[in-house]
Short mmCIF file of C-alpha atoms in Angstrom, two decimals:
data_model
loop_
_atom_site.label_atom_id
_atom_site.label_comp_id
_atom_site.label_asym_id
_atom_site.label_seq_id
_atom_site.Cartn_x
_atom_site.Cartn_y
_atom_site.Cartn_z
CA UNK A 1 0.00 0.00 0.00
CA UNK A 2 1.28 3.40 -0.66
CA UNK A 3 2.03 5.70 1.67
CA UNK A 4 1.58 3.47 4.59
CA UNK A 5 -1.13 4.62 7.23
CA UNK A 6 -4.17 6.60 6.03
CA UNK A 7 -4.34 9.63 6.76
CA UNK A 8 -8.17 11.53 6.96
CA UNK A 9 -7.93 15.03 5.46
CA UNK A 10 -10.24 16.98 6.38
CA UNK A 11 -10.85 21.33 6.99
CA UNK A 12 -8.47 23.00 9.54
CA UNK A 13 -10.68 23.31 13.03
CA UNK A 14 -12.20 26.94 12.39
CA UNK A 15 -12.70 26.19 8.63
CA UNK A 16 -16.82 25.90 7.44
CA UNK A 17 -19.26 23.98 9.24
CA UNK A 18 -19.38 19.51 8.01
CA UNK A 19 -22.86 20.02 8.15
CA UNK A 20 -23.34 16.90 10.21
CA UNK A 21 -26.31 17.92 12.56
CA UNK A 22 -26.22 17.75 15.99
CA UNK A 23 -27.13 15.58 18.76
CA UNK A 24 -30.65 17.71 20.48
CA UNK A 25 -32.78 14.91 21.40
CA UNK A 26 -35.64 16.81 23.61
CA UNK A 27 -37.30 20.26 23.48
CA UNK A 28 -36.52 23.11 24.87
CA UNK A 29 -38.61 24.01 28.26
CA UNK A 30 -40.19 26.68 29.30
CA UNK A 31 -42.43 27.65 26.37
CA UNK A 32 -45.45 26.34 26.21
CA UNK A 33 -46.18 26.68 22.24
CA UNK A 34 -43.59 24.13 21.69
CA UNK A 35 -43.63 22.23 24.80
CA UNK A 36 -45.53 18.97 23.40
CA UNK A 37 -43.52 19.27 20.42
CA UNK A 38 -40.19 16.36 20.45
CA UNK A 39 -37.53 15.63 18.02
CA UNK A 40 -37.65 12.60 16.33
CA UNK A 41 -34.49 10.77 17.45
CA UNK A 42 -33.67 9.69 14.27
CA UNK A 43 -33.72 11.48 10.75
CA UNK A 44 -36.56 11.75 8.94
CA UNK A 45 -34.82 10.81 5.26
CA UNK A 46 -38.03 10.99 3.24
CA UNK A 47 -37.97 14.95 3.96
CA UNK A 48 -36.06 17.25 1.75
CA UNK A 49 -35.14 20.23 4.04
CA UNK A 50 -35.30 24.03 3.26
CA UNK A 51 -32.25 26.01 2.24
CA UNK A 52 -31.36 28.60 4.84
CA UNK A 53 -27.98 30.00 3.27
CA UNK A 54 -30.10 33.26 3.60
CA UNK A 55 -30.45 33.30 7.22
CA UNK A 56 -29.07 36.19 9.29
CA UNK A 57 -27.70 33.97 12.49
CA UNK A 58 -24.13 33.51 13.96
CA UNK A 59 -25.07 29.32 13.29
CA UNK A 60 -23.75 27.50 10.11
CA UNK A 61 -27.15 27.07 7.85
CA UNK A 62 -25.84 23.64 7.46
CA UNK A 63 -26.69 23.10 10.97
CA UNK A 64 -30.78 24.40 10.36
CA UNK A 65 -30.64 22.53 7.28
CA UNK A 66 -29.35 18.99 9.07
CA UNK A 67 -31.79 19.69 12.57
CA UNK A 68 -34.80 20.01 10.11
CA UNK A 69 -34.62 16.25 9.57
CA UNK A 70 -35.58 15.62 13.37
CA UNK A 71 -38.75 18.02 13.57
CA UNK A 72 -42.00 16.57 14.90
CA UNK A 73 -44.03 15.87 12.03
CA UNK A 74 -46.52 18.80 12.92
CA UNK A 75 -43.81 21.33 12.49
CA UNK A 76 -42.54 20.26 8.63
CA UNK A 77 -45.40 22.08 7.36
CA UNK A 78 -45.27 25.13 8.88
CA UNK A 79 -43.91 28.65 7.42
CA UNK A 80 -40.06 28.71 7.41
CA UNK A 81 -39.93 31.30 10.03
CA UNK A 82 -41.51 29.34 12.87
CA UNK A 83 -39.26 26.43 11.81
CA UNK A 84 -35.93 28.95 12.39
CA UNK A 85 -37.40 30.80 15.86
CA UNK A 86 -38.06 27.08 17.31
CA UNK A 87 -34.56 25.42 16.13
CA UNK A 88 -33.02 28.32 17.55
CA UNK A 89 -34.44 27.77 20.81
CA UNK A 90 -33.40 24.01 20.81
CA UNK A 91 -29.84 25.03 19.60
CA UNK A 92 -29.41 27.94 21.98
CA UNK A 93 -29.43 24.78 25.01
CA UNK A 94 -27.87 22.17 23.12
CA UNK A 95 -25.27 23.31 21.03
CA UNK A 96 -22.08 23.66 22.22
CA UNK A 97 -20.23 26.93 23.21
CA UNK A 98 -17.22 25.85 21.54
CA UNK A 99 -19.09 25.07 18.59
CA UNK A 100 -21.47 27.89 18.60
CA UNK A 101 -17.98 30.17 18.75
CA UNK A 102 -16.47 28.39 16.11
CA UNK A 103 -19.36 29.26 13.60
CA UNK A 104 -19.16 32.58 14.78
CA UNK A 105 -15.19 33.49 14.62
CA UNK A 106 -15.83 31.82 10.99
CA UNK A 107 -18.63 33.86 9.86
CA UNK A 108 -16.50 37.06 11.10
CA UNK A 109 -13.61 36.24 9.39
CA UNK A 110 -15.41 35.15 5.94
CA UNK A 111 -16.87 39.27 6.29
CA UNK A 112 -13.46 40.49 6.34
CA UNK A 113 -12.55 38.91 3.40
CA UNK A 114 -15.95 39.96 1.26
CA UNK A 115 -15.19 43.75 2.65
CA UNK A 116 -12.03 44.05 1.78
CA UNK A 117 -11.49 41.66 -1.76
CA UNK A 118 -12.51 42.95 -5.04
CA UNK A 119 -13.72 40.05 -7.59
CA UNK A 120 -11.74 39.97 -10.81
CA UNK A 121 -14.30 38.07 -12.93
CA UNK A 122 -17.74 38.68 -11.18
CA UNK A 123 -19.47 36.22 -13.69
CA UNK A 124 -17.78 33.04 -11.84
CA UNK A 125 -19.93 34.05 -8.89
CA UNK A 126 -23.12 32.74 -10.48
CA UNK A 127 -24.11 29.99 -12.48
CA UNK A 128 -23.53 30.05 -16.46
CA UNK A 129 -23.93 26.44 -17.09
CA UNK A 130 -23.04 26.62 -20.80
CA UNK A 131 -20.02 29.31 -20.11
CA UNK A 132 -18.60 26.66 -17.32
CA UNK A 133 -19.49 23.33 -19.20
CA UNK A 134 -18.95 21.64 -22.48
CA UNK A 135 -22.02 20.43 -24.03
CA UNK A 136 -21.71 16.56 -23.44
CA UNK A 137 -21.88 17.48 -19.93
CA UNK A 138 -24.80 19.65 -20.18
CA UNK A 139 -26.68 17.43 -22.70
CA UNK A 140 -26.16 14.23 -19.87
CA UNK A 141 -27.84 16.60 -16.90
CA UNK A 142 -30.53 18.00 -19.22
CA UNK A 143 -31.62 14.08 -20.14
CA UNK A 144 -30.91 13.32 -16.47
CA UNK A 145 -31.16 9.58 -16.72
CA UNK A 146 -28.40 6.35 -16.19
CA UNK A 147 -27.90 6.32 -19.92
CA UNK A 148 -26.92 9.69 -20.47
CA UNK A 149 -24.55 9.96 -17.54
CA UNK A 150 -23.04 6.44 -18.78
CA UNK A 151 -22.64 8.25 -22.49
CA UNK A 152 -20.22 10.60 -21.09
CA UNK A 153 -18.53 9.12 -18.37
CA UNK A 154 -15.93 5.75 -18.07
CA UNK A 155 -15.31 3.69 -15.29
CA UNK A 156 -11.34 3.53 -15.43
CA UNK A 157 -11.59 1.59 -11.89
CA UNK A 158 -14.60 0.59 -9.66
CA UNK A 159 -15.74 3.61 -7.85
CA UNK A 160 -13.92 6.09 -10.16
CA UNK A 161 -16.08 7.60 -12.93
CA UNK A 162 -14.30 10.52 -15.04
CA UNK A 163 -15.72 12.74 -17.50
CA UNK A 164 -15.46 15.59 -19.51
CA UNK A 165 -16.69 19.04 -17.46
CA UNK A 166 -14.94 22.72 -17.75
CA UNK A 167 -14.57 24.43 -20.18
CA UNK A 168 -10.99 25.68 -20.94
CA UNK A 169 -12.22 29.27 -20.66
CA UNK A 170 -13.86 28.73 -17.19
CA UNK A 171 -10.63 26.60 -16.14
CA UNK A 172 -8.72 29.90 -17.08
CA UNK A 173 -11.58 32.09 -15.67
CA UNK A 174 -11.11 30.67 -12.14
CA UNK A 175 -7.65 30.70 -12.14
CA UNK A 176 -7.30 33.94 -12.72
CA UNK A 177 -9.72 34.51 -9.72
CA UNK A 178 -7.30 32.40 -7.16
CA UNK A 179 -4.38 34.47 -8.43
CA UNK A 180 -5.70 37.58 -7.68
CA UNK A 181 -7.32 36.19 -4.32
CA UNK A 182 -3.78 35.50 -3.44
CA UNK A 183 -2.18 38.86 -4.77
CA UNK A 184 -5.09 40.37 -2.59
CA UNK A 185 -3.66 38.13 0.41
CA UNK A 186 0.08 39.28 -0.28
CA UNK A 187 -0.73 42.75 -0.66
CA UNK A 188 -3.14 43.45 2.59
CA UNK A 189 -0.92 40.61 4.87
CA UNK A 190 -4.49 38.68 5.38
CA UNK A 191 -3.97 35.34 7.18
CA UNK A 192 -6.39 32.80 5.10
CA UNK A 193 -7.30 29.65 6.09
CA UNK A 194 -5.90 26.58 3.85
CA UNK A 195 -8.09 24.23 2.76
CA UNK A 196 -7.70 21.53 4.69
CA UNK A 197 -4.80 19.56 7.45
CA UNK A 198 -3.08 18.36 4.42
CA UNK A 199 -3.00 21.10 1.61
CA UNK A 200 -0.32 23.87 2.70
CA UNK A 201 -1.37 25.88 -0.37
CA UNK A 202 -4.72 26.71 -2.43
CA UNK A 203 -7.89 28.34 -0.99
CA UNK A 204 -10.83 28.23 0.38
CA UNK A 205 -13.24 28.98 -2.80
CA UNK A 206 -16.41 29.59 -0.37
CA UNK A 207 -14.65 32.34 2.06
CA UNK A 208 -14.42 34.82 -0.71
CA UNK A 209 -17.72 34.39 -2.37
CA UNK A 210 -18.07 31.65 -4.44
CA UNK A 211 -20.26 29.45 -2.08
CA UNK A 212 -23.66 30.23 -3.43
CA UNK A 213 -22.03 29.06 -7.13
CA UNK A 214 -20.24 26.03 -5.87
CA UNK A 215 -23.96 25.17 -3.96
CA UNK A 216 -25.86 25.47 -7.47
CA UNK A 217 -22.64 23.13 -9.32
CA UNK A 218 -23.19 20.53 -6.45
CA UNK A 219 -27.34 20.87 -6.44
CA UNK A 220 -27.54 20.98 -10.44
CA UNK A 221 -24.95 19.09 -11.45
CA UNK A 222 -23.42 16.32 -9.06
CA UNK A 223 -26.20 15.29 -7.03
CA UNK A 224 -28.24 13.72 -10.52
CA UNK A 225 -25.04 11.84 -11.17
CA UNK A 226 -24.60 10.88 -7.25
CA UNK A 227 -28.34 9.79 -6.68
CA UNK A 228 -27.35 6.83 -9.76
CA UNK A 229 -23.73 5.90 -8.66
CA UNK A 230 -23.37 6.81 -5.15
CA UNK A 231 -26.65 6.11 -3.39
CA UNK A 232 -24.85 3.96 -0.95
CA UNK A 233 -23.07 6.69 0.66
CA UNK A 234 -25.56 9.24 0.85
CA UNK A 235 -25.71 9.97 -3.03
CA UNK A 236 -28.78 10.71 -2.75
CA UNK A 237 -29.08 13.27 0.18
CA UNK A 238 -25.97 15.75 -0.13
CA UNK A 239 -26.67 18.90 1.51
CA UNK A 240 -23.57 20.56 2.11
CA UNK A 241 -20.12 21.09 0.43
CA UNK A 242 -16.56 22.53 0.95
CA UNK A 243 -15.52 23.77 -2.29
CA UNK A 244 -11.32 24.67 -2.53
CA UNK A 245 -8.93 24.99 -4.86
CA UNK A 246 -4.96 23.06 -4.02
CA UNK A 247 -1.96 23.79 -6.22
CA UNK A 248 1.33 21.43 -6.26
CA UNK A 249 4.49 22.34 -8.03
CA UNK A 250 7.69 24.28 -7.25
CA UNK A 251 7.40 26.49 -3.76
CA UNK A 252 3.87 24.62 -3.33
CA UNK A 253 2.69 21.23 -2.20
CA UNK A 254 4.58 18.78 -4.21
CA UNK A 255 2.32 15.46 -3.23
CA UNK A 256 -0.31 14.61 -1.00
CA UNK A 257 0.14 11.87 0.84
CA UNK A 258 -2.35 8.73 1.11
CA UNK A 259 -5.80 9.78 2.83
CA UNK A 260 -9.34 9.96 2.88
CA UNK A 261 -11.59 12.78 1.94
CA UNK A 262 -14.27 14.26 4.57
CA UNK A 263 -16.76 14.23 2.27
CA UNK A 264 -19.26 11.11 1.01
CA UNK A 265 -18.52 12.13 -2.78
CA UNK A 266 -15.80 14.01 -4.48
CA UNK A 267 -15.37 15.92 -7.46
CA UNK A 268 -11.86 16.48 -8.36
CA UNK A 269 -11.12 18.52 -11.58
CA UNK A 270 -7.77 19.79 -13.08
CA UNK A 271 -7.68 23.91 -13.90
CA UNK A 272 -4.17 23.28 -15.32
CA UNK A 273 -1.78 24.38 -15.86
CA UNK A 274 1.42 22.94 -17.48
CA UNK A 275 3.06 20.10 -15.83
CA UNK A 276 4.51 16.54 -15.20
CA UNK A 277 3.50 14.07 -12.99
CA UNK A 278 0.86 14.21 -10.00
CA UNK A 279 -1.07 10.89 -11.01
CA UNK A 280 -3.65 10.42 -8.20
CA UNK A 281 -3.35 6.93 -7.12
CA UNK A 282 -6.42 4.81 -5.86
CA UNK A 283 -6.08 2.08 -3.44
CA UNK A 284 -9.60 0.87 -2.66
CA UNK A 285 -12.37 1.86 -0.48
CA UNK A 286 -13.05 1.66 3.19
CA UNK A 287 -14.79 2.40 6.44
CA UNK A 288 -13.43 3.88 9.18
CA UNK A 289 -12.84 0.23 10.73
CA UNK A 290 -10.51 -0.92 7.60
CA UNK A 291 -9.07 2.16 6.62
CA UNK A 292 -5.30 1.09 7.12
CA UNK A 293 -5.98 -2.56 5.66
CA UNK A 294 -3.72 -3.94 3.35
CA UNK A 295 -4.82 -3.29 -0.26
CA UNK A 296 -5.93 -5.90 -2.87
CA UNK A 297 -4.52 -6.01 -6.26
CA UNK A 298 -7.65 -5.49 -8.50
CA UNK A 299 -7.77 -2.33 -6.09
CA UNK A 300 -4.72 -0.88 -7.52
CA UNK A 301 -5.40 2.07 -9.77
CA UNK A 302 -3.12 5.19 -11.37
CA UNK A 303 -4.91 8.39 -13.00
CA UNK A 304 -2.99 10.79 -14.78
CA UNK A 305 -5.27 14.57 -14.95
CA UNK A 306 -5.96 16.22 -18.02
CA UNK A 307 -6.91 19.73 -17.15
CA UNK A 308 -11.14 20.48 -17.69
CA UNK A 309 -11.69 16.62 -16.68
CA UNK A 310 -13.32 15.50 -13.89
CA UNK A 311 -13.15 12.67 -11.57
CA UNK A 312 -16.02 11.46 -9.11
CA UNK A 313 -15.25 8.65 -6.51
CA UNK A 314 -16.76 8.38 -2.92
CA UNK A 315 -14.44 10.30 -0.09
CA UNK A 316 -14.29 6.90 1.37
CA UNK A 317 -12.02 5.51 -1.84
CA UNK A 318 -8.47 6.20 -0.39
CA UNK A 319 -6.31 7.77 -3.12
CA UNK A 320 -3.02 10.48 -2.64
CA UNK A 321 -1.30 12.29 -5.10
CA UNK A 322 2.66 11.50 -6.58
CA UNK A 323 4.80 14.15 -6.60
CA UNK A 324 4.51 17.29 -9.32
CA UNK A 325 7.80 16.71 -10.94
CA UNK A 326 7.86 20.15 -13.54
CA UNK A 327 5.29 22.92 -13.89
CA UNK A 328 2.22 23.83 -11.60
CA UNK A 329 -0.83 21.85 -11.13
CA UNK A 330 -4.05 23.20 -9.76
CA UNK A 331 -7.10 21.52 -9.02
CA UNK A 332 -10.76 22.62 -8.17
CA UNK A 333 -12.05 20.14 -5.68
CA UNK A 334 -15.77 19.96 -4.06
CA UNK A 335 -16.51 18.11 -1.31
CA UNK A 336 -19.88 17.02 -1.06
CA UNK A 337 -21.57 15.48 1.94
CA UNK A 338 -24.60 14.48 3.52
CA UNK A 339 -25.69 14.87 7.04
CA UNK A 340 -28.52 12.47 6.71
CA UNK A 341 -25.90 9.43 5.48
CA UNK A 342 -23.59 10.61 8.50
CA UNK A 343 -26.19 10.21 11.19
CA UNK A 344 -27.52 6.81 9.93
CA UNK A 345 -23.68 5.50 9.76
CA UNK A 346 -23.41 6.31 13.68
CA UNK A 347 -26.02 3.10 13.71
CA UNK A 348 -24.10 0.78 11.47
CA UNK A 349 -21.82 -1.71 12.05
CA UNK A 350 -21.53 -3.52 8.59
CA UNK A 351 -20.56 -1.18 5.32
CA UNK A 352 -20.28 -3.97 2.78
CA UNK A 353 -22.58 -2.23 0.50
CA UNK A 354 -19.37 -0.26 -0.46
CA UNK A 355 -16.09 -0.73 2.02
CA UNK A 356 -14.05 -3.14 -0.02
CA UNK A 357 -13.14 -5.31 2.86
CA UNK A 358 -16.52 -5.37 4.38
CA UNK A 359 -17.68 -7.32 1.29
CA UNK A 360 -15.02 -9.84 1.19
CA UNK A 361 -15.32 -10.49 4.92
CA UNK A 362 -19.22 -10.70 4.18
CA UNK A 363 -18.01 -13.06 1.55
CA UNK A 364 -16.02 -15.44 3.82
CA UNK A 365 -19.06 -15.60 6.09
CA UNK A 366 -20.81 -16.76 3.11
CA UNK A 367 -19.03 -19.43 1.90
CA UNK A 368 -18.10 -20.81 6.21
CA UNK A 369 -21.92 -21.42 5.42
CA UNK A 370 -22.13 -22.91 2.66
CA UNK A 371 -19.26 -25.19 3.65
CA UNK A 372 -20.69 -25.82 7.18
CA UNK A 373 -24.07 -26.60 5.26
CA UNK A 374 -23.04 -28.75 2.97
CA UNK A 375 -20.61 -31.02 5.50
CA UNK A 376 -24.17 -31.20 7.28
CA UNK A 377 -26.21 -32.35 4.61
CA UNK A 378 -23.20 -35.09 3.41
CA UNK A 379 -23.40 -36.24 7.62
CA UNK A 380 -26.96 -36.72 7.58
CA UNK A 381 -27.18 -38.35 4.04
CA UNK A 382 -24.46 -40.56 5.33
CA UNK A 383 -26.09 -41.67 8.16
CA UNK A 384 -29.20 -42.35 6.56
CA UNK A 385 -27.20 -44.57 4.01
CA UNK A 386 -25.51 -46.52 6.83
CA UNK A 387 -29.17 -47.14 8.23
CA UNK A 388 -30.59 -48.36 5.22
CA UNK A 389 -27.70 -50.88 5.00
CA UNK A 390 -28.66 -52.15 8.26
CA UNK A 391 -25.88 -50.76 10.14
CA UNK A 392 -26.57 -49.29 13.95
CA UNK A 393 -27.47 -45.14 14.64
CA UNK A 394 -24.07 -43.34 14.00
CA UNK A 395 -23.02 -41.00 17.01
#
């Protein structure tokens, strides 16, 4: 295995919130309107939340959007409003300080950034699907069905769909935008927060105003491609996403060593620019449990990036990067997760739907029983055989 232990990379501690709910189990007391009113312990996964990125609060939306899930029935129906003034309440007892000042030193330091840093190509900051896209890509969204995403995309190695996405004018769009983010940086001596434990360089692509973008490319455009290939992990309930941008070459990160991703599905695309080297290599998938287990051959898989293609794998499909030998790579990577998947895999022990070890352990079990049935079937035909001969009850 490369790299030997696995490493999990995931957003420096005050970076944006996972999005992974919280643990309120009861109401809040004192206020009679809502006093009969309980959280459902577990998520309700049949309800599609509201979007609250418009909310005026010191709390990550992620958190109203993830909390929804529990309501009492009665309370999914009512205006948005009375949903927010009652989740505060529960929130305001069970959240955490730490937590609740985490959000808070992260909201203030995203507004310093949006005050002070002038946009050099305002048009990234909404959605121009045919400006950002080739057509392939557009065409297999539009049709939205298993065919069309299987016309444009190959399966190099299980798990590991790539495709064609950017187009070479949005590739040079956005990284013309990171440049001048970071001359911005340089100039006004503003301390940024990387992008995650592992990445010494890049940026955060949602602390200077690309998050409501990112939100439409991972609403629009991944989630009809995760519901079909990624259902398993929460495919089909993504809610959140970290969007960054990581750059490897000469007085930057050189490789990445061999990890996980905090996120249930990733897109990973190349910007550019010129280089050699920095194949990603993959080297199965696993759950927490198995995460440093050896790795089987047929799980051994090299991809070299060609800049406007995408990859998509699960952020459970350990993978690193080998080292940027000439030139500077940069690549656009979205994290996409679900809060609903998250809470459901605090209940599970077995993951052989999709942890490659799981299913040959699930395998083995299998076959014990097959084995242990059959050598019961041959003892009991054998004894009736020795009866019928005339012989005496075996023991």
């Amino acid at each position: 295995m490369d790299g030997g232990a696995v490493e999990r990379r995931e957003e420096p501690p005050a970076g944006n919130g996972k999005g992974s709910g919280n643990g309120a189990a009861g109401t809040p007391v004192g206020r009679s309107s809502y006093g009969d009113r309980r959280l459902r312990l577990n998520p309700n996964t049949e309800h599609k939340p509201e979007r609250y990125d418009d909310l005026q609060t010191d709390l990550d939306p992620s958190i109203f959007t993830s909390l929804e899930r529990h309501l009492p029935p009665s309370m999914l129906e009512v205006p948005r409003d009375v949903k927010v003034q009652f989740m505060k309440e529960i929130l305001a007892r069970y959240l955490p300080d730490g937590e609740r000042s985490r959000v808070q030193r992260h909201k203030e330091y995203k507004q310093r950034i949006m005050s002070g840093y002038q946009p050099l190509n305002t048009e990234l900051y909404n959605m121009h699907p045919e400006a950002f896209f080739v057509p392939s890509f557009i065409k297999a969204i539009n049709d939205n069905t298993e065919d069309s995403f299987r016309n444009i995309l190959s399966e190099p190695s299980p798990g590991v769909y790539a495709f064609a996405m950017l187009q070479p004018k949005f590739c040079e769009m956005l990284l013309a935008e990171v440049e001048n983010f970071e001359k911005w940086v340089t100039a006004t001596k503003f301390k940024i927060m990387r992008p995650n434990t592992m990445n010494r360089y890049g940026a955060v692509l949602d602390d200077f105003g690309l998050e409501a973008m990112l939100n439409k490319l991972m609403d629009d455009f991944i989630c009809p491609i995760s519901r079909v290939f990624f259902s398993d992990v929460g495919g089909s309930s993504l809610d959140s996403h970290h969007g960054f941008v990581v750059e490897y070459g000469k007085d930057k990160d050189v490789e990445l060593g061999f990890h996980v991703d905090d996120s249930e599905v990733t897109l990973n695309v190349c910007l550019g620019k010129q280089f050699s080297g920095g194949e990603l290599f993959f080297r199965g998938i696993r759950c927490d449990t198995h995460v440093n287990s050896e790795t089987q051959p047929e799980e051994i898989f090299d991809y070299s990036h060609v800049p406007g293609q995408a990859l998509l794998h699960r952020g459970r499909h350990r993978h690193g990067a080998r080292p940027t030998t000439s030139g500077q790579r940069i690549n656009l990577l979205l994290w996409c997760r679900s809060s609903v998947f998250r809470e459901m895999k605090k209940y599970q022990k077995d993951f052989s739907g999709w942890c490659g070890l799981c299913q040959r352990e699930r395998k083995e079990r299998q076959r014990q029983s097959v084995v242990a049935t059959k050598l019961i079937e041959f003892s009991e035909s054998s004894q009736q055989a020795f009866l019928r001969s005339g012989g005496g009850p075996l023991n």
